[in-house]
Amino acid sequence: MQAAPLLKDLVLVGGGHAHVHVLKSFAMKPMPGVRLTLIGRDIETPYSGMIPGFVAGHYSFDECHVDLARLAAWTGTRLIHAEATGIDRNNRQILLKNRPPVAYDFLSVDVGSSPSVEALPGAADHATPVKPIAELGRRWLAFLERVKDWQGSLRIAVIGGGAGGVELALAIDHRLRAIAHHAAVAVTLVTKGEILSGQAVAARRKIRAIFHQRGIRLIENVATTRLEDGAILLANGERVAVDEAFVVTEASAAKWFADTGLPLDPRGFFAVEPTLRSTGDERIFAVGDCASVAAHPRPKAGVFAVRQGPPLADNLRRALLGQPLQPFTPQSRYLSILGTGDGRAIATRSGWAIEGTWVWRWKDHIDRKWMRMYREPPAGPMDMAARNAPPDPALADAEAKRLLADIGMRCGGCGAKVGANVLTRVLGRLAPSPVSNVTIGLDAPDDAAMIDVPAGQALVQSVDFFRTFVDDPFAFGEVAAVHALGDVWAMGARPHSALALAVVPAAAERLMEEDLFQMLSGARRVLDRSGCALIGGHSGEGPEAALGFSVNGFIVAAKALRKGGLRPGDKLVLTKKLGTGVIFAAAMRGAARGRWIADALTSMRTPSDEAAAALLAAGAHACTDVTGFGLAGHLAEMIRATGRGDDVSVDLHLDALPALDGAVELFAQGLASSLQPENLRARHLIDGMDRMASHAKLPLLFDPQTAGGLLAAVPAEAAGKIEGVVIGEVRARTAERSFIHLV
């Protein structure tokens, strides 16, 4: 079934509580023609209600975090792992750190808040801020590793007496006493006012009693004036010695909010209407801690962010269709449940408060139920027929209406080319590549490019092309360029120039322009760094995005590295970890963790230029890049290409194979790339398959790689000079030996 043409871009910035609901809502009730994009600095977003329980040891990291990569896969959302730094409202773009901006038709922001550490001298250098909460999780785990064998006094200070500070102090006290068996744990909470200000007197009374009972020092109505290395200084002149300080003070807004030109509240947060739309821009919404509804002031608490999810999803749909928005009024009275870290909790509302283990079980049930909605895949598949139905005509502007009118008769002739106007604008935004020896390139486009080959050097050429496997077009462009350049680096050549072949799906013209620009921008980042000029190419329409390059490189022919050339005694060195095939096969099913995908993409986006230079300097005898045939297939090619094809064999150490995080675990679950069975045909060349059948890393031999590392044979004495892993040795071939012998 042909996908509905894209007409509008709805972009969500931040993976907050309200936004994860929007993702699921649009998946369960799709809007054909609308592309939903989530931009997140963190690939795993924490559920704030469970973080104190995580600190106390009741939840694992995964149990209290929503994996945005999995959620995006399940809901059909485009995920861009990047940090927002601003909004260009004139051009309707969200500005991102270290990459081009992303265009939007409608935008929603849910990026949370941070403690006001800058208002507290020394806090930035000598304290751990509790927000952004996503950073707290990783820093807390690292802190536990440091203190589990701590000897002597272990003094902790929590600065801030709101609900977050109280829960954190109690959770820290419980956890440290459980794991730091040789430490004398002493926790102090300092607040400039009363604890739990604004909550029931009964709740404050109960918390003070619990603090006293557990030996947690409470300093109320005293401000912290400064933090130093090993101490906090108070307004009353007291100096409190500490080994670690945590700041849970009043939230502050991100600095870039002030540069957007949008109306802000007195504290710098986005000012929004009861409809959750900005008071100054009808195309922008904001929710959660980063926004304030002037008509309905409420504390910045997770309970309100969660409740904003459904009205936000509804109003985003209305805005896309040009319909009137509906106001949302949050509850004025709300239940607050505070965990005490020890399996008990206090529930408070209005003027009453109750305590007990059953209250904690109640809270635990509520929190786990909420998490299950976003951590577990839906019971049945999403309604693809609804997703691919004709778009609502209300989504279409004049340009899009023309697209809808002729979508069934899109011409496939002339290479189904992308329109000239789109190409002109994209090339104008990219600008020509700075490189020598290009006689005709993008600075003065012609029917073909022309390059000068330097005297005494040979021209090396290779080509690669594949369809997208990630939704982020910029990241895909980077990977495609690294993958295409791999053959040039493997020969020891210097990349010089490239021609692109790009395919983008049919969409409104500005969306096609954006996709093509993002893909080529990602590619340009890699090409420019490698001294490789983009000098032309071809673009066309297709059912899905795809990108490839014909690349040129220069080398002195006598110095070129070849696949053959293995010598007995050589060490085999691999410069990247294996496992991209199984990780992205799992990602397509929503079965790969976000951090595994992020780590794999980091590896795939890393050029092999430095590795190639190191191999040349080390006197490598042979080299190839590990891509679609997998390690075993490419190693077999090297053995066949050496001498008569029966001169050498290889001892391969399975234990030494470097694996990307998650790859071995996914193989154990029975997952594999669709190309894995084809690569398994090389098993007859390998001795020890039966003996090693249960080895966890055996499937890595046949896992197809994208933008994989270099596999090289180097003199044994030079192996330690390479940034890579020694995975085997080359042996002289004997009659009884197979190509590859597993050890």
XYZ file of C-alpha atoms in Angstrom, residues 111-726:
616
model
C 11.902 20.082 27.574
C 11.419 20.399 31.328
C 13.398 22.712 33.574
C 16.615 22.877 35.575
C 17.487 23.930 39.138
C 18.705 27.501 39.451
C 22.306 26.453 40.090
C 23.686 29.675 38.659
C 21.887 31.623 41.356
C 23.775 29.623 43.983
C 27.505 30.426 43.938
C 29.667 27.332 43.590
C 26.773 24.992 42.823
C 27.783 24.453 39.208
C 31.213 23.188 40.272
C 30.495 21.461 43.572
C 26.985 19.996 43.391
C 24.827 17.593 41.396
C 21.675 19.247 40.046
C 18.609 17.030 40.156
C 17.353 18.399 36.856
C 17.553 17.612 34.032
C 16.363 14.356 35.602
C 17.768 12.314 32.705
C 21.297 13.271 33.777
C 20.595 12.485 37.437
C 19.993 8.802 36.689
C 23.412 8.261 35.134
C 25.207 10.417 37.689
C 23.514 8.602 40.569
C 24.622 5.194 39.280
C 28.181 6.481 38.935
C 28.017 7.927 42.474
C 26.889 4.557 43.883
C 29.903 2.883 42.290
C 32.178 5.369 44.044
C 30.695 4.977 47.511
C 29.833 1.284 47.803
C 33.252 0.599 49.377
C 33.447 3.945 51.201
C 35.226 3.921 54.563
C 34.404 6.369 57.365
C 31.925 9.239 57.343
C 29.828 9.812 54.213
C 28.156 13.225 54.435
C 25.405 14.120 51.986
C 23.563 17.427 51.696
C 20.323 18.027 49.822
C 19.544 21.697 49.147
C 15.850 22.377 48.640
C 12.862 21.609 50.843
C 10.098 21.013 48.310
C 8.604 17.611 47.595
C 11.506 16.705 45.320
C 14.136 17.569 47.914
C 12.329 15.739 50.705
C 11.864 12.568 48.665
C 15.458 12.681 47.446
C 16.910 13.071 50.958
C 14.892 10.120 52.252
C 15.746 7.990 49.211
C 19.485 8.754 49.454
C 19.521 7.927 53.154
C 17.814 4.566 52.571
C 19.987 3.558 49.609
C 23.342 4.494 51.075
C 22.655 2.681 54.326
C 21.812 -0.420 52.272
C 24.954 -0.482 50.097
C 27.683 1.547 51.866
C 28.124 -0.933 54.696
C 31.432 0.497 55.912
C 30.368 4.144 55.812
C 28.845 6.301 58.514
C 26.049 7.867 56.452
C 24.851 11.331 57.481
C 22.231 13.143 55.364
C 21.338 16.809 55.821
C 18.506 18.705 54.144
C 18.775 22.488 53.960
C 15.918 24.765 52.891
C 15.520 28.529 52.965
C 11.890 28.164 54.083
C 9.815 25.402 55.577
C 9.834 21.939 54.107
C 6.871 21.131 51.842
C 5.815 24.758 51.764
C 2.300 24.990 50.353
C 1.335 21.450 51.356
C -0.702 20.313 54.347
C 0.590 21.057 57.832
C -0.074 17.411 58.633
C 2.340 16.350 55.864
C 5.100 18.613 57.189
C 4.557 17.249 60.676
C 4.873 13.653 59.496
C 8.001 14.347 57.431
C 9.727 16.100 60.335
C 8.972 13.095 62.541
C 10.401 10.692 59.957
C 13.544 12.800 59.556
C 14.037 12.774 63.333
C 13.426 9.044 63.587
C 15.957 8.215 60.823
C 18.622 10.659 61.965
C 18.381 12.975 58.947
C 19.339 16.490 59.941
C 16.822 19.142 58.892
C 17.845 22.808 58.625
C 14.816 24.981 57.885
C 14.471 28.718 57.256
C 18.189 29.087 56.488
C 19.381 29.858 52.961
C 22.483 28.340 51.427
C 24.825 31.127 50.369
C 27.677 29.236 48.742
C 29.081 25.817 47.914
C 32.755 25.007 48.185
C 34.788 21.869 47.697
C 33.728 19.743 50.669
C 31.338 22.192 52.324
C 28.213 24.315 52.008
C 27.974 27.735 53.671
C 24.698 28.901 55.208
C 23.265 32.359 55.781
C 23.506 31.887 59.567
C 27.294 31.494 59.289
C 27.345 27.717 59.671
C 29.691 25.679 57.494
C 28.340 22.189 56.834
C 30.967 19.657 55.752
C 29.803 17.442 52.866
C 31.178 14.773 50.567
C 28.407 15.257 48.004
C 25.684 17.887 47.553
C 22.470 17.644 45.529
C 20.565 20.745 44.442
C 16.748 20.518 44.226
C 15.934 24.211 44.348
C 13.362 26.220 42.392
C 13.305 25.346 38.707
C 14.666 27.713 36.068
C 14.066 28.017 32.348
C 16.534 27.213 29.582
C 18.495 30.265 28.437
C 17.526 29.881 24.799
C 13.850 30.551 25.606
C 14.682 34.257 25.896
C 16.061 34.376 22.330
C 12.900 33.029 20.688
C 10.983 36.303 20.916
C 8.054 34.406 22.410
C 6.223 35.821 25.465
C 7.628 34.472 28.725
C 6.390 34.523 32.304
C 8.343 36.485 34.975
C 10.590 33.437 35.601
C 11.466 32.966 31.929
C 9.152 30.070 31.037
C 6.997 30.053 27.917
C 3.692 31.835 28.505
C 0.849 29.762 27.079
C -2.891 30.048 26.803
C -5.279 27.549 28.449
C -5.209 25.790 25.064
C -1.463 25.194 25.696
C -0.600 27.343 22.672
C 1.927 30.135 22.994
C 0.408 33.529 23.671
C 2.615 34.938 20.912
C 2.692 32.373 18.088
C -0.242 30.312 16.869
C 2.083 27.606 15.494
C 3.897 26.893 18.768
C 2.724 25.003 21.861
C 4.535 24.396 25.153
C 3.754 22.089 28.066
C 5.189 20.654 31.254
C 7.736 22.418 33.418
C 8.965 24.629 30.559
C 5.615 26.436 30.258
C 3.236 28.448 32.442
C -0.491 28.972 31.947
C -1.098 32.472 33.273
C -4.819 31.828 33.721
C -4.194 28.671 35.761
C -0.945 28.925 37.761
C 0.129 25.534 39.144
C 3.292 24.099 40.705
C 5.792 22.569 38.307
C 4.977 18.963 39.112
C 4.742 15.794 37.039
C 1.075 15.343 37.903
C 0.175 18.385 35.791
C 2.478 17.452 32.888
C 0.837 14.017 32.671
C -2.636 15.571 32.579
C -1.633 17.920 29.749
C -0.985 15.038 27.333
C -4.571 14.386 26.130
C -5.609 18.061 25.659
C -2.295 18.769 23.901
C -2.811 15.899 21.444
C -6.358 17.071 20.738
C -5.367 20.692 20.180
C -2.434 19.761 17.944
C -4.861 17.884 15.713
C -7.188 20.876 15.689
C -4.367 23.275 14.863
C -3.215 21.112 11.935
C -6.750 21.130 10.521
C -7.330 24.837 11.173
C -10.051 24.166 13.738
C -10.728 26.161 16.950
C -8.726 24.994 19.959
C -10.256 23.806 23.226
C -9.110 25.273 26.564
C -7.877 22.962 29.314
C -8.348 23.683 33.010
C -6.115 21.610 35.325
C -7.441 20.433 38.663
C -6.950 22.903 41.507
C -6.820 20.193 44.169
C -4.532 17.266 43.565
C -3.199 14.219 45.375
C 0.492 14.223 46.231
C 2.195 10.980 47.267
C 5.697 11.253 48.726
C 7.839 8.143 48.990
C 9.978 7.911 52.121
C 12.527 5.600 50.512
C 11.934 2.663 52.841
C 8.855 1.114 51.261
C 6.439 3.559 52.839
C 4.823 6.761 51.558
C 2.744 9.743 52.634
C -0.367 10.767 50.699
C -1.517 14.344 51.122
C -4.319 16.425 49.679
C -5.719 19.723 50.902
C -5.414 19.571 54.681
C -4.956 15.858 55.363
C -2.054 13.391 55.188
C -1.882 9.613 55.667
C 1.137 7.325 55.842
C 1.878 3.644 55.446
C 3.300 0.808 53.382
C -0.054 0.503 51.594
C 0.322 4.096 50.396
C 3.631 3.157 48.786
C 2.036 0.108 47.134
C -0.707 2.387 45.835
C 1.837 4.837 44.406
C 3.880 2.000 42.942
C 0.770 0.638 41.190
C -0.108 4.047 39.727
C 3.441 4.674 38.485
C 3.968 1.228 36.964
C 0.604 1.411 35.212
C 1.561 4.729 33.610
C 4.948 3.366 32.514
C 3.427 0.259 30.952
C 1.517 2.460 28.517
C 4.770 3.735 27.005
C 7.347 1.009 27.718
C 5.447 -1.992 26.366
C 4.463 -2.418 22.702
C 0.778 -2.368 21.803
C -1.074 -5.673 21.986
C -1.868 -5.495 18.254
C -0.310 -3.807 15.223
C -1.045 -0.198 14.496
C -3.739 0.485 11.911
C -1.594 0.912 8.784
C -4.664 1.275 6.568
C -5.703 4.342 8.560
C -2.160 5.720 8.402
C -2.031 5.376 4.618
C -5.549 6.678 3.951
C -5.946 9.855 1.867
C -5.037 12.972 3.862
C -7.735 15.286 5.113
C -8.022 18.088 2.506
C -7.954 20.589 5.373
C -4.232 19.820 5.789
C -3.375 21.012 2.305
C -2.285 24.454 1.233
C -2.352 25.429 -2.463
C 0.898 23.595 -3.265
C -0.187 20.485 -1.398
C -3.547 20.447 -3.168
C -1.724 20.155 -6.486
C 0.259 17.254 -5.068
C -2.924 15.487 -3.940
C -4.524 16.025 -7.322
C -1.762 14.271 -9.257
C -0.392 11.807 -6.677
C -1.807 8.830 -8.564
C -0.246 10.001 -11.817
C 3.255 11.000 -10.662
C 5.531 10.668 -13.677
C 8.191 7.970 -13.418
C 9.938 9.133 -16.574
C 13.094 11.248 -16.613
C 14.327 9.275 -13.615
C 11.375 10.528 -11.568
C 13.493 13.573 -10.866
C 12.987 15.931 -7.982
C 11.854 19.312 -9.283
C 14.430 21.843 -10.432
C 13.299 24.464 -7.910
C 13.844 22.058 -5.020
C 17.317 21.138 -6.275
C 18.311 24.753 -6.806
C 17.306 25.711 -3.267
C 19.022 22.689 -1.700
C 22.271 23.286 -3.573
C 22.119 26.948 -2.625
C 21.802 26.034 1.049
C 24.641 23.514 0.859
C 27.214 25.707 -0.966
C 30.096 24.167 -2.959
C 32.668 21.940 -1.271
C 36.142 23.454 -0.839
C 38.562 21.099 -2.610
C 41.234 21.231 -5.300
C 41.439 19.355 -8.612
C 37.714 19.895 -9.359
C 37.422 21.582 -12.733
C 33.611 21.491 -12.907
C 31.568 20.993 -9.758
C 28.637 22.435 -7.862
C 30.060 25.952 -7.984
C 29.200 25.972 -11.712
C 26.977 22.919 -12.387
C 27.065 21.378 -15.840
C 25.903 18.146 -17.470
C 28.743 16.288 -15.746
C 31.471 16.991 -13.237
C 35.133 17.093 -14.182
C 38.197 16.399 -12.056
C 41.944 16.509 -12.704
C 43.911 13.409 -11.682
C 47.284 14.464 -10.235
C 50.332 13.191 -12.082
C 51.728 9.965 -10.715
C 48.519 8.980 -8.933
C 45.808 6.502 -9.786
C 42.072 7.104 -9.576
C 40.216 4.815 -7.152
C 36.436 4.506 -7.631
C 33.672 2.769 -5.711
C 29.900 3.029 -5.378
C 27.385 2.244 -2.629
C 23.664 2.839 -2.312
C 20.986 1.708 0.151
C 17.596 2.675 1.481
C 17.194 4.374 4.823
C 17.069 2.348 8.017
C 16.807 5.318 10.398
C 14.215 8.091 10.404
C 16.727 10.883 11.004
C 17.759 12.021 7.481
C 20.838 13.902 8.709
C 22.189 10.852 10.570
C 21.352 8.670 7.571
C 23.360 11.004 5.338
C 26.363 10.698 7.643
C 26.166 6.899 7.689
C 25.710 6.673 3.922
C 28.813 8.797 3.334
C 30.952 6.802 5.803
C 29.755 3.565 4.231
C 30.534 4.707 0.688
C 33.997 6.000 1.597
C 34.891 2.732 3.337
C 36.197 1.083 0.158
C 38.441 4.060 -0.597
C 39.886 4.096 2.924
C 40.360 0.321 2.803
C 42.687 0.746 -0.181
C 44.682 3.405 1.633
C 43.508 6.043 -0.831
C 42.691 9.673 -0.131
C 39.013 10.475 -0.833
C 38.667 13.286 -3.330
C 35.138 13.685 -4.716
C 31.710 12.117 -4.745
C 28.531 12.046 -6.808
C 25.296 11.543 -4.880
C 22.263 9.475 -5.802
C 19.374 10.504 -3.547
C 15.773 9.328 -3.397
C 13.057 11.080 -1.372
C 9.386 10.144 -0.994
C 6.695 12.210 -2.651
C 5.624 15.068 -0.393
C 4.802 18.741 -0.436
C 7.666 20.505 -2.199
C 9.075 22.186 0.920
C 9.095 18.830 2.770
C 10.969 17.152 -0.081
C 13.447 20.015 -0.042
C 13.919 19.622 3.691
C 14.511 15.870 3.490
C 16.993 16.192 0.636
C 18.806 19.034 2.390
C 19.050 17.096 5.669
C 20.411 13.951 3.981
C 22.997 15.834 1.944
C 23.963 18.018 4.915
C 24.733 14.917 6.965
C 26.743 13.509 4.091
C 28.581 16.801 3.640
C 29.698 16.761 7.271
C 31.526 13.481 6.639
C 32.692 14.322 3.127
C 34.065 17.738 4.091
C 35.926 16.349 7.092
C 37.465 13.706 4.820
C 38.541 16.234 2.166
C 36.023 14.803 -0.277
C 34.042 17.241 -2.440
C 30.412 16.682 -3.340
C 30.534 17.549 -7.029
C 27.115 16.533 -8.341
C 24.639 13.688 -8.525
C 21.047 12.754 -9.251
C 17.887 12.951 -7.163
C 14.526 11.368 -7.675
C 11.224 10.410 -6.086
C 10.614 6.956 -4.679
C 8.555 5.037 -2.125
C 11.133 5.650 0.653
C 14.300 7.626 1.239
C 17.551 6.181 -0.099
C 21.041 7.561 -0.576
C 24.285 6.470 -2.160
C 27.516 7.817 -3.563
C 29.927 7.147 -6.341
C 33.233 8.132 -4.744
C 36.647 8.921 -6.187
C 39.991 8.774 -4.457
C 43.655 9.211 -5.340
C 46.584 6.981 -4.492
C 50.035 6.106 -5.743
C 49.229 2.776 -7.351
C 52.218 0.944 -5.890
C 51.127 1.857 -2.359
C 47.507 0.728 -2.615
C 46.311 -1.759 -0.018
C 44.550 -4.805 -1.429
C 42.383 -7.542 0.020
C 45.089 -10.090 -0.761
C 48.520 -9.993 0.784
C 47.959 -11.896 4.034
C 51.221 -13.258 5.407
C 51.723 -16.050 7.953
C 52.430 -14.462 11.308
C 50.326 -11.345 10.620
C 47.843 -10.210 13.234
C 44.277 -9.473 12.161
C 43.039 -6.133 13.475
C 39.413 -4.914 13.412
C 38.858 -1.177 13.939
C 35.124 -1.091 14.820
C 32.743 -3.183 16.885
C 30.319 -5.588 15.217
C 26.559 -5.862 15.498
C 24.932 -3.093 13.468
C 22.876 -5.583 11.468
C 21.122 -7.244 14.390
C 20.676 -3.968 16.279
C 18.831 -2.280 13.427
C 16.888 -5.417 12.603
C 15.680 -5.267 16.197
C 15.136 -1.501 15.992
C 12.694 -1.993 13.105
C 10.670 -4.239 15.417
C 10.899 -1.848 18.360
C 13.007 -4.445 20.203
C 16.323 -2.579 20.519
C 17.025 -0.262 23.410
C 17.542 3.362 22.540
C 21.033 3.535 23.995
C 22.078 0.521 21.874
C 20.825 2.264 18.750
C 22.544 5.519 19.731
C 25.878 3.743 20.333
C 25.590 1.871 17.031
C 24.866 5.098 15.148
C 27.869 6.761 16.785
C 30.065 3.959 15.467
C 28.487 4.049 12.001
C 28.883 7.825 11.742
C 32.589 7.669 12.658
C 34.841 7.905 9.580
C 37.676 5.395 9.153
C 40.193 7.919 7.821
C 42.358 7.925 10.956
C 42.246 4.136 11.175
C 43.317 3.868 7.526
C 46.236 6.255 8.080
C 47.360 4.263 11.119
C 47.239 1.005 9.142
C 49.368 2.504 6.374
C 51.864 3.803 8.904
C 52.007 0.370 10.558
C 52.863 -1.315 7.257
C 49.617 -3.234 6.808
C 49.882 -6.027 4.259
C 46.172 -6.266 3.380
C 42.938 -4.485 4.195
C 39.209 -4.459 3.484
C 36.151 -2.868 5.035
C 33.590 -5.044 6.807
C 30.139 -4.391 5.366
C 27.226 -6.439 4.029
C 28.931 -9.847 3.767
C 29.808 -9.801 7.464
C 33.174 -10.492 9.065
C 33.356 -14.106 7.870
C 32.465 -13.226 4.283
C 34.982 -10.407 3.993
C 37.700 -12.411 5.719
C 37.097 -15.263 3.259
C 37.532 -12.745 0.419
C 40.914 -11.753 1.843
C 42.044 -15.376 2.103
C 40.915 -16.182 -1.457
C 42.666 -13.069 -2.800
C 45.999 -14.043 -1.217
C 48.335 -15.930 -3.536
C 46.572 -18.831 -5.260
C 43.712 -18.712 -2.745
C 44.996 -21.683 -0.732
C 48.205 -20.219 0.728
C 46.935 -19.066 4.121
C 44.265 -19.657 6.735
C 43.258 -17.711 9.816
C 42.930 -18.524 13.511
C 39.993 -16.424 14.671
C 39.383 -15.738 18.377
C 35.633 -15.566 19.016
C 36.130 -14.244 22.535
C 38.075 -11.285 21.138
C 35.384 -10.131 18.702
C 34.315 -6.610 19.753
C 30.521 -6.329 19.967
C 28.317 -3.269 20.134
C 26.236 -3.068 23.295
C 23.077 -5.114 22.889
C 24.186 -7.185 19.890
C 24.927 -10.401 21.767
C 21.760 -10.033 23.858
C 19.628 -9.596 20.739
C 21.152 -12.675 19.093
C 20.292 -14.635 22.231
C 16.669 -13.551 21.746
C 16.659 -15.086 18.267
C 16.841 -11.787 16.359
C 18.994 -11.333 13.268
C 19.259 -9.277 10.094
C 17.376 -10.508 7.039
C 20.770 -10.828 5.286
C 22.161 -13.120 8.005
C 20.937 -16.393 6.374
C 22.666 -15.456 3.116
C 25.915 -14.738 4.970
C 25.629 -18.072 6.809
C 26.466 -19.806 3.539
C 30.105 -19.063 4.361
C 29.932 -21.477 7.293
C 31.424 -24.292 5.180
C 34.683 -22.308 5.110
C 34.920 -22.300 8.895
C 36.315 -25.063 11.077
C 34.804 -25.251 14.566
C 31.220 -24.212 13.880
C 29.804 -27.248 15.659
C 32.298 -27.012 18.495
C 31.503 -23.325 19.017
C 27.761 -23.581 18.297
C 26.809 -22.325 21.758
C 29.285 -19.444 21.819
C 27.378 -16.175 22.313
C 29.501 -14.302 19.777
C 29.329 -16.835 16.947
C 26.473 -14.999 15.131
C 28.661 -11.881 14.923
C 30.672 -13.608 12.184
C 27.699 -13.413 9.818
C 26.087 -10.149 10.903
C 25.998 -7.697 7.954
C 27.557 -4.362 8.811
C 26.752 -0.883 7.580
C 29.622 1.629 7.731
C 31.661 -1.051 9.466
C 35.298 -0.900 10.421
C 38.470 -1.886 8.598
C 39.827 -5.424 8.795
C 43.574 -5.515 8.224
C 46.542 -7.845 8.389
C 49.513 -6.129 10.014
C 52.943 -7.287 11.126
C 52.708 -8.761 14.618
C 55.059 -6.166 16.072
C 52.890 -3.314 14.746
C 49.493 -4.571 15.962
C 49.683 -2.565 19.187
C 49.945 0.688 17.226
C 46.430 0.388 15.790
C 43.258 1.723 17.447
C 41.481 -1.588 17.149
C 41.190 -5.124 18.454
C 43.404 -8.068 17.514
